[in-house]
Amino acid sequence: MVDESTKKTLSSIPLLQTKAGPRDKELWVNRLKEEYQALIKYVQNNKAADNDWFRLESDKTGTKWFGKCWYVHNLLKYEFDLEFDIPVTYPTTAPELALPGLDGKTAKMYRGGKICLTDHFKPLWARNVPRFGIAHAMALGLGPWLAVEIPELIERGVITYQEKSEEAK
Amino acid sequence: MSTVAELQKKVKELEAQLAAVQGNAGPVRQKIDVMSSEVVDSNPYSRLMALKRMGIVNNYEKIREMSVAVVGVGGVGSVTAEMLTRCGIGKLILFDYDKVELANMNRLFFQPHQAGLSKVDAAAATLQNINPDVAIDAYNYNITTVDNFQKFCDTIRTGSLTGGPVDIVLSCVDNFEARMAINTACNELNQKWFESGVSENAVSGHIQFIVPGETACFACAPPLVVASKIDEKTLKREGVCAASLPTTMGIVAGFLVQNTLKYLLEFGTVSHYLGYSALTDFFPTMGLKPNPQCDDRFCRARQTEYKARPVVELATEVTEDLTPVHADNEWGISLVDENIPEEEDTSNLKLVDGVQVAYSVPVDSSTPESSTGGAVAASELSLEELMQQMKSM
């Protein structure tokens, strides 16, 4: 099942209430507000725990999301572009998180850099519709994926550290 | 300066070269207006029309009026499309947003020289060459995004040869999101469709016939899986997402098209669910009733419509034979009616042995799993303000 630290992270992210997808005009706006509130809280939690690891934003419709995520390995920070669409069947189906920059570099990915999630993700998501949102997908899907795959990719020499230009925080 | 004659000669040569490069060098079969049952070497339909002579199918040429949408042109979808093309289907509509890759070559249909082409365009070219009588439309987009989903629905609704809804939609996709998108569209459009799938370990598969309101839709229950007799704990998933075999995919495509033909041409019995376990050669079949509490409101609406319709009595020819087959009954054998009326509460699926749900979902979803974060309270901030707050973090 999900490990203890993921469980703890997950439980401190507020749950969502509105069951609405991008085709549900006004209700979708409510859902989007909840998504943003949960994401803001999650990023605040991460900062407080000194474990800030991603930024996300969306277009006006809230259906296209993009941002960055990073992973620290041996004191070096590796950063990746992150993107995904909200499918018409959301929130019944989870968003398919993608790291296009790593497409073709690991077998734990589907086409376009969509990350391959564990067998536990889908059942857990299905049991928590509509309470889980994007923040939960990040905590339950992308976080553990990065923790397993990135060290391995670095070891294999597939990704190398790149010096930050100027906006290194 | 070259003369006109020289230039014309040069054009002819170049055209011949181009045709050779495009693979059209050999004899191209001409279009055929009417399916003939004449048994001659040159008739591509003679063996199909023989199905009529043998009494298997009454109206084979009706296939020329049929339109089929194939969603997903991968390991299962491409073979499905080829089978329908060779059967002389009237129209095929292909959907996929993927490109052909060398990693696909363990499966059937696509060839290495097509690597890099979009799957739908590569497939359309090959299929058109096999049978020019088939009308083929190709759509290269992801159906699960908001904009494309509407285009997808419109195409299903108006894509037939006569401008109406297609006769059947065949789902040959490889992910849950796309299956749910097709399910949503077909429930809304009241469109019959087949779901098909091969497991990620490549050793089991299934097809499922979905008639909105009448049989279980894809959202009526968690995904069904055929028991593979493999202990999940021993299944190694390190370093890979999915495995695939041309055999399993070919078998599932065969099941899918066979049942599609039976449905379209009205012969035999169409299976509601047919599973396949490769390791044990086990083929479970069953009927599936819809879930009255299905999450999809259009599924529930179709169920209400279906219940309101009078039951269709199928006319069957009865040749009465009044003499008892066995006059004596030494062992006291009697027939027992197995048609026990179905209970109304069908929220619990009656699954046949060897088929199970992939996971369970609590019936009462109002009790959330423990969260110390609580639920989000309605924010007084507008969406724009929240977006801004997130951006400035």
Coordinates of C-alpha atoms in Angstrom, one line a residue:
Chain A
M1 CA 0.0 0.0 0.0
V2 CA 1.0 3.7 0.2
D3 CA 3.9 4.3 2.5
E4 CA 3.5 6.1 5.8
S5 CA 5.0 9.5 4.9
T6 CA 2.9 9.7 1.7
K7 CA -0.2 8.8 3.8
K8 CA 0.7 11.6 6.3
T9 CA 1.2 14.2 3.5
L10 CA -2.0 13.1 1.8
S11 CA -4.0 13.4 5.0
S12 CA -3.0 17.0 5.5
I13 CA -4.3 18.1 2.1
P14 CA -7.9 19.4 2.3
L15 CA -10.5 17.3 0.6
L16 CA -12.6 18.7 -2.3
Q17 CA -16.4 18.6 -2.4
T18 CA -17.8 19.6 -5.7
K19 CA -18.1 16.8 -8.2
A20 CA -17.8 18.6 -11.5
G21 CA -15.7 18.3 -14.6
P22 CA -14.7 20.9 -17.2
R23 CA -17.9 20.4 -19.1
D24 CA -20.0 21.5 -16.1
K25 CA -19.9 25.3 -16.6
E26 CA -20.6 27.0 -13.3
L27 CA -19.9 24.0 -11.0
W28 CA -16.5 23.7 -12.7
V29 CA -15.6 27.1 -11.5
N30 CA -16.5 26.0 -7.9
R31 CA -14.4 22.9 -8.4
L32 CA -11.5 25.0 -9.7
K33 CA -11.6 27.2 -6.7
E34 CA -11.4 24.2 -4.5
E35 CA -8.5 22.8 -6.5
Y36 CA -6.6 26.0 -6.1
Q37 CA -7.3 26.2 -2.4
A38 CA -6.1 22.6 -1.9
L39 CA -3.0 23.2 -4.0
I40 CA -2.2 26.4 -2.1
K41 CA -2.6 24.6 1.3
Y42 CA -0.4 21.8 0.0
V43 CA 2.4 24.1 -1.2
Q44 CA 2.2 25.9 2.2
N45 CA 2.5 22.6 4.0
N46 CA 5.5 21.6 1.9
K47 CA 7.2 24.9 2.6
A48 CA 6.6 24.6 6.3
A49 CA 8.1 21.1 6.2
D50 CA 11.0 22.4 4.1
N51 CA 9.9 20.1 1.3
D52 CA 8.8 22.5 -1.4
W53 CA 8.9 20.6 -4.6
F54 CA 6.6 22.0 -7.3
R55 CA 4.7 25.0 -8.8
L56 CA 1.6 24.7 -10.9
E57 CA -0.6 27.1 -12.8
S58 CA -3.5 26.7 -15.2
D59 CA -5.0 28.5 -18.2
K60 CA -8.2 30.5 -17.6
T61 CA -10.4 27.5 -18.3
G62 CA -8.5 25.4 -15.7
T63 CA -8.2 22.5 -18.2
K64 CA -4.6 23.0 -19.2
W65 CA -2.0 22.9 -16.3
F66 CA 1.7 23.5 -16.5
G67 CA 4.5 24.2 -14.1
K68 CA 7.7 22.8 -12.7
C69 CA 8.7 20.2 -10.2
W70 CA 12.1 19.5 -8.8
Y71 CA 14.0 16.8 -6.9
V72 CA 17.0 17.2 -4.7
H73 CA 19.6 14.4 -5.0
N74 CA 23.0 14.6 -3.3
L75 CA 22.4 18.3 -2.6
L76 CA 21.8 19.1 -6.3
K77 CA 18.5 20.2 -7.5
Y78 CA 17.1 18.7 -10.7
E79 CA 14.2 20.5 -12.2
F80 CA 11.6 19.3 -14.7
D81 CA 8.7 20.8 -16.7
L82 CA 5.4 19.4 -15.7
E83 CA 2.1 19.5 -17.8
F84 CA -1.2 17.8 -18.0
D85 CA -4.8 18.3 -19.3
I86 CA -7.9 17.9 -17.3
P87 CA -9.8 15.1 -19.1
V88 CA -13.6 15.5 -19.8
T89 CA -14.2 12.6 -17.4
Y90 CA -12.5 14.4 -14.4
P91 CA -12.7 13.9 -11.5
T92 CA -13.9 10.3 -12.0
T93 CA -10.6 9.7 -13.8
A94 CA -7.4 11.3 -12.5
P95 CA -5.3 13.7 -14.5
E96 CA -2.4 12.1 -16.4
L97 CA 0.6 13.9 -15.2
A98 CA 3.4 14.3 -17.8
L99 CA 7.1 15.3 -17.7
P100 CA 7.7 15.8 -21.4
G101 CA 11.4 16.4 -20.9
L102 CA 11.9 12.8 -19.7
D103 CA 9.9 11.2 -22.6
G104 CA 11.8 8.2 -23.9
K105 CA 14.3 8.2 -21.1
T106 CA 12.6 5.8 -18.8
A107 CA 10.4 2.7 -19.3
K108 CA 8.2 3.9 -16.4
M109 CA 6.4 6.3 -18.8
Y110 CA 3.7 6.2 -21.4
R111 CA 3.8 8.2 -24.7
G112 CA 4.3 11.9 -24.3
G113 CA 6.0 11.6 -20.9
K114 CA 3.0 10.6 -18.9
I115 CA 4.2 8.9 -15.8
C116 CA 3.4 5.3 -15.1
L117 CA 1.6 5.1 -11.7
T118 CA 1.6 2.2 -9.3
D119 CA -1.3 -0.3 -9.1
H120 CA -2.3 1.4 -5.9
F121 CA -3.0 4.8 -7.4
K122 CA -6.1 4.1 -9.4
P123 CA -8.0 2.1 -6.8
L124 CA -7.3 4.8 -4.2
W125 CA -8.3 7.6 -6.6
A126 CA -11.5 5.7 -7.5
R127 CA -12.4 5.3 -3.8
N128 CA -12.0 9.0 -3.2
V129 CA -14.0 10.5 -6.1
P130 CA -14.7 13.5 -5.9
R131 CA -12.7 14.3 -2.8
F132 CA -9.3 13.9 -4.3
G133 CA -8.0 16.7 -6.6
I134 CA -4.9 17.8 -8.4
A135 CA -3.0 18.2 -5.1
H136 CA -3.7 14.6 -4.2
A137 CA -2.6 13.4 -7.6
M138 CA 0.7 15.3 -7.1
A139 CA 1.2 13.8 -3.6
L140 CA 0.2 10.3 -4.4
G141 CA 1.4 10.1 -8.0
L142 CA 4.2 12.4 -9.0
G143 CA 5.9 12.7 -5.6
P144 CA 6.6 8.9 -5.1
W145 CA 7.4 8.6 -8.8
L146 CA 10.1 11.2 -8.7
A147 CA 11.5 9.6 -5.5
V148 CA 12.0 6.3 -7.2
E149 CA 12.8 7.2 -10.8
I150 CA 15.0 10.3 -10.5
P151 CA 17.8 8.8 -8.4
E152 CA 17.8 5.9 -10.8
L153 CA 17.9 8.1 -13.9
I154 CA 20.8 10.1 -12.4
E155 CA 22.7 6.9 -11.6
R156 CA 22.3 5.7 -15.1
G157 CA 23.6 9.0 -16.4
V158 CA 20.4 9.7 -18.4
I159 CA 19.9 13.0 -16.7
T160 CA 22.7 15.3 -15.6
Y161 CA 22.8 18.3 -13.2
Q162 CA 22.4 21.6 -15.0
E163 CA 23.6 24.8 -13.3
K164 CA 20.8 27.2 -12.6
S165 CA 21.0 30.4 -14.6
E166 CA 19.8 33.3 -12.5
E167 CA 16.4 32.8 -10.8
A168 CA 17.8 30.1 -8.5
K169 CA 15.9 30.4 -5.2
Chain B
M1 CA 15.8 23.5 -74.3
S2 CA 14.0 20.2 -74.2
T3 CA 11.1 19.5 -76.5
V4 CA 7.6 19.0 -75.2
A5 CA 7.8 15.4 -76.1
E6 CA 11.0 14.9 -74.1
L7 CA 9.5 16.7 -71.1
Q8 CA 6.3 14.5 -71.3
K9 CA 8.5 11.4 -71.4
K10 CA 10.4 12.7 -68.3
V11 CA 7.2 13.4 -66.4
K12 CA 6.0 9.8 -67.2
E13 CA 9.3 8.4 -65.9
L14 CA 9.1 10.4 -62.7
E15 CA 5.5 9.5 -62.1
A16 CA 6.4 5.8 -62.4
Q17 CA 9.3 6.3 -60.0
L18 CA 7.0 8.1 -57.5
A19 CA 4.4 5.3 -57.8
A20 CA 7.1 2.7 -57.1
V21 CA 8.3 4.6 -54.0
Q22 CA 4.8 5.0 -52.7
G23 CA 4.3 1.2 -53.1
N24 CA 1.6 1.5 -55.8
A25 CA 3.8 -0.2 -58.3
G26 CA 1.8 -3.4 -58.4
P27 CA -1.6 -3.8 -59.9
V28 CA -4.2 -1.8 -57.9
R29 CA -7.6 -3.3 -57.4
Q30 CA -10.4 -1.2 -58.8
K31 CA -13.5 -0.2 -56.8
I32 CA -16.4 -2.6 -57.0
D33 CA -19.9 -1.2 -56.9
V34 CA -21.9 -4.3 -55.9
M35 CA -20.7 -7.3 -54.0
S36 CA -20.9 -10.4 -56.2
S37 CA -21.2 -13.9 -55.1
E38 CA -19.6 -15.2 -58.3
V39 CA -16.8 -17.7 -57.4
V40 CA -13.9 -16.5 -59.5
D41 CA -10.3 -15.7 -58.6
S42 CA -10.8 -12.0 -59.2
N43 CA -13.7 -11.5 -56.9
P44 CA -12.5 -10.4 -53.4
Y45 CA -15.9 -11.0 -51.9
S46 CA -16.6 -14.5 -53.2
R47 CA -15.7 -16.3 -49.9
L48 CA -17.6 -13.8 -47.8
M49 CA -20.7 -14.0 -50.0
A50 CA -20.5 -17.8 -49.7
L51 CA -21.6 -17.3 -46.1
K52 CA -25.1 -16.6 -47.6
R53 CA -25.1 -19.7 -49.7
M54 CA -24.2 -21.7 -46.6
G55 CA -27.0 -20.2 -44.6
I56 CA -24.8 -18.5 -42.0
V57 CA -25.6 -14.9 -42.9
N58 CA -28.8 -13.9 -44.7
N59 CA -27.7 -10.5 -46.0
Y60 CA -24.0 -10.3 -46.2
E61 CA -24.0 -7.4 -48.7
K62 CA -25.7 -5.2 -46.0
I63 CA -22.2 -4.7 -44.6
R64 CA -21.6 -2.2 -47.4
E65 CA -24.1 0.2 -45.7
M66 CA -22.5 -0.1 -42.3
S67 CA -20.3 2.5 -40.6
V68 CA -17.9 1.6 -37.7
A69 CA -15.8 3.9 -35.5
V70 CA -12.6 2.4 -34.2
V71 CA -11.1 4.4 -31.3
G72 CA -7.5 3.6 -30.8
V73 CA -5.5 2.1 -33.7
G74 CA -2.9 0.2 -31.8
G75 CA -2.3 -3.5 -31.3
V76 CA -6.0 -4.3 -31.2
G77 CA -7.5 -1.4 -33.2
S78 CA -5.3 -1.8 -36.2
V79 CA -6.1 -5.5 -36.6
T80 CA -9.7 -4.8 -36.0
A81 CA -9.7 -2.2 -38.7
E82 CA -8.0 -4.5 -41.1
M83 CA -10.5 -7.3 -40.5
L84 CA -13.4 -5.0 -41.1
T85 CA -11.7 -3.6 -44.2
R86 CA -11.2 -7.1 -45.6
C87 CA -14.9 -7.9 -44.8
G88 CA -15.9 -5.0 -47.0
I89 CA -17.3 -2.7 -44.3
G90 CA -19.0 0.4 -45.8
K91 CA -17.2 3.0 -43.7
L92 CA -14.4 3.1 -41.1
I93 CA -13.7 6.1 -38.9
L94 CA -10.3 5.9 -37.1
F95 CA -9.3 7.9 -34.0
D96 CA -5.8 7.9 -32.5
Y97 CA -3.3 10.6 -31.6
D98 CA -0.2 8.4 -31.4
K99 CA 2.6 7.9 -33.9
V100 CA 3.9 4.5 -35.2
E101 CA 7.1 3.6 -33.3
L102 CA 9.6 0.7 -33.7
A103 CA 8.5 -0.4 -30.2
N104 CA 5.1 -1.3 -31.8
M105 CA 6.7 -3.9 -34.1
N106 CA 6.0 -6.8 -31.7
R107 CA 2.3 -6.3 -32.7
L108 CA 0.6 -6.9 -36.0
F109 CA -0.3 -4.6 -38.9
F110 CA 2.2 -1.7 -38.9
Q111 CA 5.5 -2.0 -40.6
P112 CA 9.0 -0.5 -39.7
H113 CA 8.9 1.9 -42.7
Q114 CA 5.8 3.6 -41.2
A115 CA 7.7 4.6 -38.0
G116 CA 7.1 8.3 -37.4
L117 CA 3.8 8.5 -39.3
S118 CA 0.6 9.1 -37.4
K119 CA -1.1 5.8 -36.7
V120 CA -4.4 6.9 -38.3
D121 CA -2.8 8.1 -41.5
A122 CA -0.5 5.1 -41.8
A123 CA -3.4 2.8 -41.2
A124 CA -5.8 4.6 -43.6
A125 CA -3.2 4.3 -46.4
T126 CA -2.7 0.6 -45.9
L127 CA -6.4 -0.2 -45.5
Q128 CA -7.4 1.8 -48.6
N129 CA -4.9 -0.2 -50.6
I130 CA -6.3 -3.5 -49.3
N131 CA -9.8 -2.5 -50.1
P132 CA -10.6 0.7 -52.0
D133 CA -14.4 0.1 -51.6
V134 CA -14.2 1.2 -47.9
A135 CA -14.7 4.8 -47.1
I136 CA -12.1 5.7 -44.5
D137 CA -12.0 8.9 -42.3
A138 CA -8.9 9.4 -40.0
Y139 CA -8.9 11.7 -37.0
N140 CA -5.6 12.4 -35.3
Y141 CA -6.5 13.8 -31.8
N142 CA -6.8 12.8 -28.2
I143 CA -10.6 12.4 -27.5
T144 CA -10.3 13.0 -23.7
T145 CA -9.6 16.8 -23.9
V146 CA -12.6 19.2 -23.7
D147 CA -12.4 20.5 -27.3
N148 CA -11.7 17.2 -29.0
F149 CA -14.4 15.4 -27.0
Q150 CA -17.0 17.6 -28.6
K151 CA -15.6 16.9 -32.1
F152 CA -15.5 13.2 -31.2
C153 CA -19.2 13.2 -30.2
D154 CA -20.2 15.1 -33.3
T155 CA -18.4 12.6 -35.5
I156 CA -20.0 9.6 -33.8
R157 CA -23.4 11.3 -34.1
T158 CA -23.1 12.2 -37.8
G159 CA -20.4 10.0 -39.2
S160 CA -22.3 7.2 -40.9
L161 CA -22.5 6.8 -44.7
T162 CA -26.0 8.5 -44.6
G163 CA -25.0 11.3 -42.2
G164 CA -26.5 9.7 -39.1
P165 CA -24.9 8.0 -36.1
V166 CA -22.4 5.3 -36.8
D167 CA -23.7 1.7 -36.4
I168 CA -21.2 0.7 -33.7
V169 CA -18.2 2.2 -31.9
L170 CA -15.3 -0.1 -31.1
S171 CA -13.1 0.9 -28.2
C172 CA -9.5 -0.3 -28.8
V173 CA -7.8 2.1 -26.5
D174 CA -5.2 1.3 -23.8
N175 CA -6.2 3.4 -20.9
F176 CA -9.0 4.0 -18.4
E177 CA -9.4 7.7 -19.2
A178 CA -10.1 7.1 -22.9
R179 CA -12.5 4.3 -22.0
M180 CA -14.4 6.5 -19.7
A181 CA -14.5 9.3 -22.3
I182 CA -16.0 6.8 -24.9
N183 CA -18.5 5.6 -22.2
T184 CA -19.6 9.2 -21.4
A185 CA -20.1 10.0 -25.1
C186 CA -22.0 6.8 -25.9
N187 CA -24.3 7.1 -22.8
E188 CA -25.1 10.7 -23.9
L189 CA -25.6 9.8 -27.5
N190 CA -27.4 6.5 -26.8
Q191 CA -24.8 4.8 -28.9
K192 CA -24.1 1.0 -28.8
W193 CA -20.4 0.2 -28.4
F194 CA -17.9 -2.6 -27.7
E195 CA -15.2 -2.2 -25.1
S196 CA -12.1 -4.3 -25.6
G197 CA -8.9 -4.6 -23.7
V198 CA -5.7 -6.6 -23.1
S199 CA -4.2 -6.7 -19.6
E200 CA -0.8 -4.9 -19.0
N201 CA 0.8 -8.3 -18.4
A202 CA -0.4 -9.4 -21.9
V203 CA -1.9 -12.7 -20.8
S204 CA -5.5 -11.9 -20.5
G205 CA -8.1 -9.8 -22.4
H206 CA -11.8 -9.2 -22.8
I207 CA -14.6 -7.7 -24.9
Q208 CA -17.8 -6.2 -23.6
F209 CA -20.9 -5.2 -25.5
I210 CA -22.5 -2.0 -24.1
V211 CA -26.1 -1.1 -25.0
P212 CA -26.8 2.1 -22.9
G213 CA -29.5 1.4 -20.4
E214 CA -29.8 -2.3 -21.3
T215 CA -26.4 -3.7 -20.3
A216 CA -23.8 -2.5 -17.8
C217 CA -21.9 0.5 -18.9
F218 CA -18.2 1.0 -18.3
A219 CA -18.9 3.2 -15.3
C220 CA -21.5 0.8 -13.7
A221 CA -18.7 -1.1 -11.9
P222 CA -14.9 -0.9 -11.4
P223 CA -13.1 -2.4 -14.4
L224 CA -13.5 -6.1 -14.7
V225 CA -10.4 -8.3 -14.9
V226 CA -10.1 -12.0 -15.9
A227 CA -8.3 -13.9 -13.2
S228 CA -4.9 -14.7 -14.6
K229 CA -3.9 -17.2 -12.0
I230 CA -0.8 -15.1 -11.3
D231 CA 0.0 -14.0 -7.8
E232 CA 0.1 -10.2 -8.0
K233 CA 3.0 -10.3 -5.5
T234 CA 5.2 -12.3 -7.9
L235 CA 4.4 -10.0 -10.9
K236 CA 7.5 -8.0 -11.4
R237 CA 6.8 -4.5 -12.5
E238 CA 10.2 -3.0 -11.9
G239 CA 11.3 -0.8 -14.8
V240 CA 8.3 -1.5 -17.1
C241 CA 4.8 -0.1 -17.6
A242 CA 3.2 -2.7 -19.8
A243 CA 4.0 -5.8 -21.8
S244 CA 2.3 -6.9 -25.0
L245 CA 2.0 -10.0 -27.2
P246 CA 0.7 -10.0 -30.8
T247 CA -1.1 -13.3 -30.0
T248 CA -3.3 -12.0 -27.2
M249 CA -4.1 -8.8 -29.2
G250 CA -4.9 -10.7 -32.3
I251 CA -7.3 -13.0 -30.4
V252 CA -9.0 -10.1 -28.7
A253 CA -9.3 -8.3 -32.1
G254 CA -10.8 -11.5 -33.5
F255 CA -13.4 -11.7 -30.7
L256 CA -14.2 -8.1 -31.1
V257 CA -14.8 -8.2 -34.9
Q258 CA -16.6 -11.5 -34.8
N259 CA -19.1 -10.1 -32.3
T260 CA -19.3 -6.9 -34.3
L261 CA -20.2 -8.9 -37.5
K262 CA -22.8 -10.9 -35.6
Y263 CA -24.4 -7.7 -34.3
L264 CA -24.3 -5.8 -37.6
L265 CA -25.4 -8.7 -39.8
E266 CA -27.7 -10.3 -37.2
F267 CA -26.5 -13.8 -37.0
G268 CA -25.5 -16.0 -34.0
T269 CA -25.5 -14.6 -30.4
V270 CA -23.6 -11.5 -29.4
S271 CA -21.7 -11.9 -26.2
H272 CA -22.2 -9.2 -23.5
Y273 CA -18.9 -10.1 -21.9
L274 CA -16.2 -12.5 -23.2
G275 CA -13.0 -12.9 -21.3
Y276 CA -9.8 -14.7 -22.2
S277 CA -7.1 -16.0 -19.9
A278 CA -4.0 -17.0 -22.0
L279 CA -2.3 -19.1 -19.3
T280 CA -5.2 -21.5 -18.8
D281 CA -7.0 -21.1 -22.1
F282 CA -10.1 -20.1 -20.2
F283 CA -12.9 -18.1 -21.9
P284 CA -15.6 -16.9 -19.4
T285 CA -18.8 -15.4 -20.8
M286 CA -21.7 -13.7 -19.0
G287 CA -24.5 -11.1 -19.2
L288 CA -24.1 -7.9 -17.3
K289 CA -27.1 -5.8 -16.0
P290 CA -26.6 -2.1 -15.5
N291 CA -26.1 -0.7 -12.0
P292 CA -29.2 1.4 -11.0
Q293 CA -26.8 3.5 -8.8
C294 CA -24.3 4.1 -11.7
D295 CA -22.3 7.3 -11.3
D296 CA -23.1 8.3 -14.9
R297 CA -26.4 10.2 -14.9
F298 CA -26.9 9.5 -18.6
C299 CA -26.6 5.7 -17.9
R300 CA -29.3 6.0 -15.3
A301 CA -31.5 8.0 -17.7
R302 CA -31.0 5.3 -20.4
Q303 CA -31.9 2.6 -17.8
T304 CA -35.2 4.4 -17.1
E305 CA -35.9 4.7 -20.9
Y306 CA -35.1 1.1 -21.4
K307 CA -37.5 0.0 -18.5
A308 CA -40.3 2.1 -20.0
R309 CA -40.0 0.4 -23.4
P310 CA -42.2 -2.6 -24.0
V311 CA -40.3 -5.8 -24.0
V312 CA -39.5 -6.8 -27.6
E313 CA -40.8 -10.3 -28.4
L314 CA -38.4 -11.9 -30.8
A315 CA -40.3 -13.7 -33.6
T316 CA -39.0 -17.2 -33.9
E317 CA -40.2 -19.8 -36.4
V318 CA -41.7 -22.7 -34.5
T319 CA -42.0 -26.1 -36.1
E320 CA -44.1 -28.1 -33.8
D321 CA -43.4 -31.7 -33.2
L322 CA -46.1 -33.1 -31.0
T323 CA -44.7 -36.6 -30.6
P324 CA -42.6 -36.8 -27.5
V325 CA -38.9 -37.3 -28.3
H326 CA -38.7 -39.9 -25.5
A327 CA -41.9 -41.6 -24.7
D328 CA -40.6 -43.3 -21.6
N329 CA -38.8 -41.6 -18.8
E330 CA -37.1 -44.3 -16.9
W331 CA -34.9 -42.0 -14.8
G332 CA -37.5 -39.4 -14.1
I333 CA -35.5 -36.6 -15.8
S334 CA -37.4 -33.3 -16.1
L335 CA -36.5 -29.9 -17.3
V336 CA -36.2 -27.1 -14.8
D337 CA -36.6 -23.5 -15.9
E338 CA -33.4 -21.8 -15.1
N339 CA -34.7 -18.3 -16.0
I340 CA -35.2 -17.2 -12.4
P341 CA -36.4 -13.6 -12.6
E342 CA -33.6 -11.1 -11.9
E343 CA -33.7 -9.3 -8.6
E344 CA -34.1 -5.6 -8.9
D345 CA -31.1 -4.8 -6.8
T346 CA -28.3 -5.4 -9.2
S347 CA -25.8 -3.0 -7.7
N348 CA -23.8 -6.1 -6.9
L349 CA -22.7 -7.4 -10.2
K350 CA -23.3 -11.1 -10.8
L351 CA -19.9 -12.0 -12.1
V352 CA -19.1 -15.4 -13.5
D353 CA -16.3 -17.4 -11.9
G354 CA -12.9 -16.3 -13.1
V355 CA -13.9 -12.6 -13.6
Q356 CA -13.5 -10.1 -10.8
V357 CA -13.5 -6.3 -10.3
A358 CA -10.1 -4.7 -10.4
Y359 CA -10.8 -3.0 -7.0
S360 CA -13.7 -2.2 -4.8
V361 CA -15.4 1.1 -4.2
P362 CA -17.3 1.9 -1.0
V363 CA -21.1 2.0 -1.6
D364 CA -21.5 5.0 0.7
S365 CA -18.9 7.5 -0.6
S366 CA -20.0 10.2 1.8
T367 CA -17.6 9.0 4.5
P368 CA -14.1 10.2 3.4
E369 CA -10.9 8.5 4.3
S370 CA -9.3 10.2 7.2
S371 CA -8.0 13.6 6.4
T372 CA -6.6 16.0 9.0
G373 CA -6.7 18.7 6.4
G374 CA -10.5 18.7 6.5
A375 CA -12.5 19.8 3.6
V376 CA -12.0 23.0 1.7
A377 CA -14.3 25.7 2.9
A378 CA -15.9 27.9 0.2
S379 CA -13.5 30.7 -0.4
E380 CA -14.5 34.3 -0.4
L381 CA -11.7 34.9 -2.9
S382 CA -12.5 34.8 -6.6
L383 CA -10.9 32.2 -8.9
E384 CA -8.7 34.9 -10.3
E385 CA -7.5 35.9 -6.9
L386 CA -6.7 32.3 -6.0
M387 CA -4.9 31.8 -9.3
Q388 CA -2.8 34.9 -8.5
Q389 CA -2.1 33.7 -5.0
M390 CA -0.9 30.3 -6.3
K391 CA 1.3 32.1 -8.9
S392 CA 3.0 34.3 -6.4
M393 CA 4.0 31.5 -4.0

